[in-house]
Amino acid sequence: MRIGEKPEIARLPLFRDMAEKQRDLVLAGSYLQVFPPQLTLFEAGQHADFLHVLVDGLVELFVQGAGRDTTMRIVEPVSSYILAAAVTDMPYLMSARTLASSRILLVPAAQLREAIRQDSALMHAAMHELALGYRDLVRALTDMKVRQSAERLGNCLLEYSNRRGDRDQFELIGEKRLLASLLGMTPENLSRAFGTLKSHGVALDGAKVTIEDRERLSRFARPDPVPNDPR
């Protein structure tokens, strides 16, 4: 890592409260690299040699089975991913690939684990990220179990809007097929779900979504009574 990059990385949520000496030790062995689109970063079953932190770009986490890929998560910056594998020294449970040109910090997992043992602030930050990841999993499972496909799409659009300051107009992240896979649908089912949402206050123009009636969409999608966790 170049010296000029260290202040930017030091401000990342996982590292910003660490003791400077410990942070310097971790960053000394880390790499900040730019990867092209559609590059596989690692595959499920591989040993977790690094913690990945997405600084810029877009990354898809996915699993493979029955001859097809299923999207598990679309990672937006700034965010670490697969922290659990790095902390537990266990294999990755998912594969990862870039969806766009992405700048990614690679932190050696062994150095990270040692730093967690030495630095209470890093330990707290790691616990916080793991806890938020668990809560995200519970929300995703709840979404799959209590909502039909069009309701899941409506709830997803409301969450996208919330993360963008309750904007009523925004662009979908990645291709529509990725959104379909993330929500457990086929592309055809996604198209039908968008058709259903037309009568519930949603308009779609290419990748641009407009929420024309937030109250009507909320009544249909039934968002979680507990608000999304702050990041």
mmCIF file of C-alpha atoms in Angstrom:
data_model
loop_
_atom_site.group_PDB
_atom_site.id
_atom_site.type_symbol
_atom_site.label_atom_id
_atom_site.label_comp_id
_atom_site.label_asym_id
_atom_site.label_seq_id
_atom_site.Cartn_x
_atom_site.Cartn_y
_atom_site.Cartn_z
ATOM 1 C CA MET A 1 0.000 0.000 0.000
ATOM 2 C CA ARG A 2 1.291 3.433 -0.931
ATOM 3 C CA ILE A 3 1.861 5.924 1.888
ATOM 4 C CA GLY A 4 -0.674 8.352 0.419
ATOM 5 C CA GLU A 5 -3.410 5.712 0.608
ATOM 6 C CA LYS A 6 -3.075 5.027 4.327
ATOM 7 C CA PRO A 7 -5.050 8.061 5.627
ATOM 8 C CA GLU A 8 -8.031 7.082 3.447
ATOM 9 C CA ILE A 9 -7.955 3.484 4.709
ATOM 10 C CA ALA A 10 -7.478 4.607 8.317
ATOM 11 C CA ARG A 11 -10.865 6.348 8.105
ATOM 12 C CA LEU A 12 -12.723 3.143 7.214
ATOM 13 C CA PRO A 13 -15.196 2.056 9.931
ATOM 14 C CA LEU A 14 -13.365 -1.170 10.747
ATOM 15 C CA PHE A 15 -10.027 0.555 11.387
ATOM 16 C CA ARG A 16 -10.677 4.161 12.386
ATOM 17 C CA ASP A 17 -10.783 3.648 16.196
ATOM 18 C CA MET A 18 -7.740 1.369 16.401
ATOM 19 C CA ALA A 19 -4.535 2.341 18.106
ATOM 20 C CA GLU A 20 -2.350 3.910 15.443
ATOM 21 C CA LYS A 21 0.531 1.475 16.071
ATOM 22 C CA GLN A 22 -1.697 -1.577 15.598
ATOM 23 C CA ARG A 23 -3.342 -0.076 12.539
ATOM 24 C CA ASP A 24 0.057 0.596 10.955
ATOM 25 C CA LEU A 25 1.061 -3.030 11.540
ATOM 26 C CA VAL A 26 -2.108 -4.294 9.833
ATOM 27 C CA LEU A 27 -1.870 -1.890 6.900
ATOM 28 C CA ALA A 28 1.831 -2.592 6.392
ATOM 29 C CA GLY A 29 0.956 -6.062 5.132
ATOM 30 C CA SER A 30 -2.211 -5.057 3.273
ATOM 31 C CA TYR A 31 -2.751 -4.373 -0.422
ATOM 32 C CA LEU A 32 -5.035 -1.823 -2.055
ATOM 33 C CA GLN A 33 -5.656 -2.984 -5.608
ATOM 34 C CA VAL A 34 -7.932 -2.160 -8.541
ATOM 35 C CA PHE A 35 -9.675 -5.149 -10.142
ATOM 36 C CA PRO A 36 -11.466 -5.164 -13.516
ATOM 37 C CA PRO A 37 -15.179 -6.069 -13.911
ATOM 38 C CA GLN A 38 -16.288 -9.712 -13.925
ATOM 39 C CA LEU A 39 -13.179 -10.968 -12.137
ATOM 40 C CA THR A 40 -13.604 -13.823 -9.650
ATOM 41 C CA LEU A 41 -11.914 -12.745 -6.422
ATOM 42 C CA PHE A 42 -12.276 -16.055 -4.591
ATOM 43 C CA GLU A 43 -14.423 -19.178 -4.671
ATOM 44 C CA ALA A 44 -16.429 -21.001 -2.027
ATOM 45 C CA GLY A 45 -14.303 -23.608 -0.284
ATOM 46 C CA GLN A 46 -11.046 -21.684 -0.617
ATOM 47 C CA HIS A 47 -9.187 -20.819 2.556
ATOM 48 C CA ALA A 48 -9.785 -17.239 3.695
ATOM 49 C CA ASP A 49 -6.298 -15.782 3.379
ATOM 50 C CA PHE A 50 -7.560 -12.187 3.245
ATOM 51 C CA LEU A 51 -10.321 -9.961 4.506
ATOM 52 C CA HIS A 52 -11.694 -7.968 1.572
ATOM 53 C CA VAL A 53 -12.818 -4.357 2.036
ATOM 54 C CA LEU A 54 -14.581 -2.759 -0.927
ATOM 55 C CA VAL A 55 -13.455 0.872 -1.140
ATOM 56 C CA ASP A 56 -14.880 1.714 -4.602
ATOM 57 C CA GLY A 57 -16.904 -0.309 -7.098
ATOM 58 C CA LEU A 58 -19.397 -3.169 -6.813
ATOM 59 C CA VAL A 59 -19.003 -6.832 -5.827
ATOM 60 C CA GLU A 60 -21.387 -9.784 -6.053
ATOM 61 C CA LEU A 61 -21.329 -12.591 -3.475
ATOM 62 C CA PHE A 62 -22.847 -15.755 -4.908
ATOM 63 C CA VAL A 63 -23.177 -19.513 -4.499
ATOM 64 C CA GLN A 64 -23.311 -22.173 -7.194
ATOM 65 C CA GLY A 65 -25.622 -25.169 -7.322
ATOM 66 C CA ALA A 66 -27.706 -27.189 -9.760
ATOM 67 C CA GLY A 67 -25.767 -25.686 -12.634
ATOM 68 C CA ARG A 68 -26.539 -22.053 -11.881
ATOM 69 C CA ASP A 69 -25.391 -19.130 -9.742
ATOM 70 C CA THR A 70 -27.504 -17.548 -7.024
ATOM 71 C CA THR A 71 -26.734 -14.032 -5.827
ATOM 72 C CA MET A 72 -26.496 -13.820 -2.039
ATOM 73 C CA ARG A 73 -25.482 -10.197 -1.627
ATOM 74 C CA ILE A 74 -24.464 -7.182 -3.669
ATOM 75 C CA VAL A 75 -21.709 -5.343 -1.803
ATOM 76 C CA GLU A 76 -21.546 -1.557 -2.085
ATOM 77 C CA PRO A 77 -18.684 0.619 -0.770
ATOM 78 C CA VAL A 78 -17.463 1.113 1.801
ATOM 79 C CA SER A 79 -17.902 -2.357 3.264
ATOM 80 C CA SER A 80 -15.934 -5.412 4.313
ATOM 81 C CA TYR A 81 -17.246 -8.809 3.334
ATOM 82 C CA ILE A 82 -16.674 -12.405 4.411
ATOM 83 C CA LEU A 83 -15.368 -11.120 7.753
ATOM 84 C CA ALA A 84 -16.593 -14.297 9.500
ATOM 85 C CA ALA A 85 -14.304 -16.534 7.418
ATOM 86 C CA ALA A 86 -11.294 -14.297 8.066
ATOM 87 C CA VAL A 87 -11.947 -14.141 11.823
ATOM 88 C CA THR A 88 -12.614 -17.883 12.260
ATOM 89 C CA ASP A 89 -9.812 -19.006 9.887
ATOM 90 C CA MET A 90 -12.328 -21.116 7.960
ATOM 91 C CA PRO A 91 -13.091 -21.523 4.227
ATOM 92 C CA TYR A 92 -15.308 -19.089 2.355
ATOM 93 C CA LEU A 93 -18.956 -20.177 2.132
ATOM 94 C CA MET A 94 -19.587 -17.934 -0.884
ATOM 95 C CA SER A 95 -17.740 -16.902 -4.019
ATOM 96 C CA ALA A 96 -17.118 -13.278 -4.985
ATOM 97 C CA ARG A 97 -16.669 -11.420 -8.274
ATOM 98 C CA THR A 98 -16.495 -7.800 -9.294
ATOM 99 C CA LEU A 99 -19.469 -6.282 -11.113
ATOM 100 C CA ALA A 100 -17.593 -3.093 -11.989
ATOM 101 C CA SER A 101 -14.038 -1.854 -11.786
ATOM 102 C CA SER A 102 -13.401 -2.071 -8.052
ATOM 103 C CA ARG A 103 -10.775 -0.852 -5.615
ATOM 104 C CA ILE A 104 -10.390 -3.441 -2.869
ATOM 105 C CA LEU A 105 -8.264 -3.548 0.260
ATOM 106 C CA LEU A 106 -6.831 -7.024 0.956
ATOM 107 C CA VAL A 107 -5.979 -7.470 4.630
ATOM 108 C CA PRO A 108 -4.061 -10.660 5.541
ATOM 109 C CA ALA A 109 -6.426 -12.676 7.725
ATOM 110 C CA ALA A 110 -3.700 -13.873 10.083
ATOM 111 C CA GLN A 111 -2.589 -10.291 10.779
ATOM 112 C CA LEU A 112 -6.212 -9.262 11.275
ATOM 113 C CA ARG A 113 -6.803 -12.003 13.860
ATOM 114 C CA GLU A 114 -3.651 -11.041 15.756
ATOM 115 C CA ALA A 115 -4.656 -7.376 15.712
ATOM 116 C CA ILE A 116 -8.109 -8.267 17.033
ATOM 117 C CA ARG A 117 -6.454 -10.031 19.976
ATOM 118 C CA GLN A 118 -4.275 -6.983 20.668
ATOM 119 C CA ASP A 119 -6.657 -4.080 20.008
ATOM 120 C CA SER A 120 -9.994 -3.788 21.820
ATOM 121 C CA ALA A 121 -11.312 -1.110 19.441
ATOM 122 C CA LEU A 122 -10.775 -3.390 16.428
ATOM 123 C CA MET A 123 -12.360 -6.266 18.347
ATOM 124 C CA HIS A 124 -15.422 -4.118 19.036
ATOM 125 C CA ALA A 125 -15.648 -2.990 15.396
ATOM 126 C CA ALA A 126 -15.351 -6.583 14.157
ATOM 127 C CA MET A 127 -18.041 -7.758 16.593
ATOM 128 C CA HIS A 128 -20.271 -4.909 15.437
ATOM 129 C CA GLU A 129 -19.875 -5.834 11.754
ATOM 130 C CA LEU A 130 -20.504 -9.526 12.463
ATOM 131 C CA ALA A 131 -23.606 -8.670 14.490
ATOM 132 C CA LEU A 132 -24.967 -6.465 11.695
ATOM 133 C CA GLY A 133 -24.276 -9.287 9.238
ATOM 134 C CA TYR A 134 -26.302 -11.666 11.407
ATOM 135 C CA ARG A 135 -29.183 -9.198 11.565
ATOM 136 C CA ASP A 136 -29.059 -8.796 7.781
ATOM 137 C CA LEU A 137 -29.350 -12.583 7.478
ATOM 138 C CA VAL A 138 -32.395 -12.662 9.766
ATOM 139 C CA ARG A 139 -34.044 -9.906 7.721
ATOM 140 C CA ALA A 140 -33.335 -11.762 4.468
ATOM 141 C CA LEU A 141 -34.782 -15.016 5.812
ATOM 142 C CA THR A 142 -37.830 -13.180 7.135
ATOM 143 C CA ASP A 143 -38.301 -11.518 3.762
ATOM 144 C CA MET A 144 -38.251 -14.885 1.950
ATOM 145 C CA LYS A 145 -40.686 -16.501 4.383
ATOM 146 C CA VAL A 146 -43.343 -13.822 4.903
ATOM 147 C CA ARG A 147 -43.555 -12.036 1.527
ATOM 148 C CA GLN A 148 -44.581 -13.114 -1.951
ATOM 149 C CA SER A 149 -42.310 -12.230 -4.881
ATOM 150 C CA ALA A 150 -43.882 -8.842 -5.743
ATOM 151 C CA GLU A 151 -43.959 -7.921 -2.053
ATOM 152 C CA ARG A 152 -40.249 -8.802 -1.734
ATOM 153 C CA LEU A 153 -39.462 -6.581 -4.696
ATOM 154 C CA GLY A 154 -41.506 -3.726 -3.238
ATOM 155 C CA ASN A 155 -39.774 -4.052 0.121
ATOM 156 C CA CYS A 156 -36.376 -4.131 -1.621
ATOM 157 C CA LEU A 157 -37.165 -0.910 -3.501
ATOM 158 C CA LEU A 158 -38.206 0.793 -0.270
ATOM 159 C CA GLU A 159 -34.895 -0.258 1.318
ATOM 160 C CA TYR A 160 -32.944 1.049 -1.684
ATOM 161 C CA SER A 161 -34.795 4.335 -1.343
ATOM 162 C CA ASN A 162 -34.148 4.519 2.412
ATOM 163 C CA ARG A 163 -30.406 3.994 1.923
ATOM 164 C CA ARG A 164 -30.433 6.938 -0.480
ATOM 165 C CA GLY A 165 -32.104 9.369 1.891
ATOM 166 C CA ASP A 166 -35.694 8.381 0.992
ATOM 167 C CA ARG A 167 -35.230 9.492 -2.603
ATOM 168 C CA ASP A 168 -38.239 8.672 -4.760
ATOM 169 C CA GLN A 169 -36.113 8.153 -7.883
ATOM 170 C CA PHE A 170 -32.969 6.045 -8.165
ATOM 171 C CA GLU A 171 -31.088 3.599 -10.399
ATOM 172 C CA LEU A 172 -31.124 -0.141 -9.798
ATOM 173 C CA ILE A 173 -27.790 -1.612 -8.687
ATOM 174 C CA GLY A 174 -26.287 -3.875 -11.347
ATOM 175 C CA GLU A 175 -28.273 -5.798 -13.917
ATOM 176 C CA LYS A 176 -31.900 -6.833 -13.422
ATOM 177 C CA ARG A 177 -30.923 -10.508 -13.510
ATOM 178 C CA LEU A 178 -28.799 -9.903 -10.380
ATOM 179 C CA LEU A 179 -31.739 -8.316 -8.596
ATOM 180 C CA ALA A 180 -33.920 -11.271 -9.610
ATOM 181 C CA SER A 181 -31.350 -13.739 -8.284
ATOM 182 C CA LEU A 182 -30.911 -11.771 -5.052
ATOM 183 C CA LEU A 183 -34.670 -11.903 -4.434
ATOM 184 C CA GLY A 184 -34.981 -15.587 -5.311
ATOM 185 C CA MET A 185 -36.801 -15.025 -8.614
ATOM 186 C CA THR A 186 -36.306 -15.752 -12.280
ATOM 187 C CA PRO A 187 -35.912 -12.728 -14.578
ATOM 188 C CA GLU A 188 -39.401 -13.470 -15.915
ATOM 189 C CA ASN A 189 -40.865 -13.405 -12.409
ATOM 190 C CA LEU A 190 -39.073 -10.123 -11.736
ATOM 191 C CA SER A 191 -40.669 -8.560 -14.815
ATOM 192 C CA ARG A 192 -44.094 -9.746 -13.668
ATOM 193 C CA ALA A 193 -43.414 -8.396 -10.166
ATOM 194 C CA PHE A 194 -42.561 -4.969 -11.583
ATOM 195 C CA GLY A 195 -45.805 -5.174 -13.561
ATOM 196 C CA THR A 196 -47.702 -5.858 -10.331
ATOM 197 C CA LEU A 197 -46.044 -2.902 -8.615
ATOM 198 C CA LYS A 198 -47.338 -0.502 -11.263
ATOM 199 C CA SER A 199 -50.683 -0.523 -9.479
ATOM 200 C CA HIS A 200 -48.932 0.045 -6.124
ATOM 201 C CA GLY A 201 -47.101 3.279 -6.902
ATOM 202 C CA VAL A 202 -43.947 2.174 -8.753
ATOM 203 C CA ALA A 203 -42.818 3.151 -12.259
ATOM 204 C CA LEU A 204 -39.853 1.593 -14.086
ATOM 205 C CA ASP A 205 -37.992 3.101 -17.026
ATOM 206 C CA GLY A 206 -34.996 0.969 -17.955
ATOM 207 C CA ALA A 207 -32.949 0.821 -14.758
ATOM 208 C CA LYS A 208 -34.564 3.966 -13.286
ATOM 209 C CA VAL A 209 -37.156 3.364 -10.568
ATOM 210 C CA THR A 210 -39.649 6.013 -9.482
ATOM 211 C CA ILE A 211 -41.722 5.562 -6.334
ATOM 212 C CA GLU A 212 -44.813 7.578 -7.172
ATOM 213 C CA ASP A 213 -46.847 6.624 -4.095
ATOM 214 C CA ARG A 214 -44.705 5.582 -1.127
ATOM 215 C CA GLU A 215 -47.686 5.061 1.193
ATOM 216 C CA ARG A 216 -49.435 2.718 -1.237
ATOM 217 C CA LEU A 217 -46.213 0.767 -1.853
ATOM 218 C CA SER A 218 -45.625 0.451 1.895
ATOM 219 C CA ARG A 219 -49.120 -0.907 2.454
ATOM 220 C CA PHE A 220 -48.494 -3.545 -0.202
ATOM 221 C CA ALA A 221 -44.899 -4.512 0.709
ATOM 222 C CA ARG A 222 -45.392 -4.377 4.500
ATOM 223 C CA PRO A 223 -41.834 -3.273 5.449
ATOM 224 C CA ASP A 224 -40.363 -4.574 8.682
ATOM 225 C CA PRO A 225 -41.751 -2.887 11.818
ATOM 226 C CA VAL A 226 -38.180 -2.606 13.150
ATOM 227 C CA PRO A 227 -36.297 -0.018 11.036
ATOM 228 C CA ASN A 228 -33.140 -1.003 9.181
ATOM 229 C CA ASP A 229 -29.973 -0.932 11.255
ATOM 230 C CA PRO A 230 -27.884 2.241 10.829
ATOM 231 C CA ARG A 231 -24.568 1.775 9.055
#
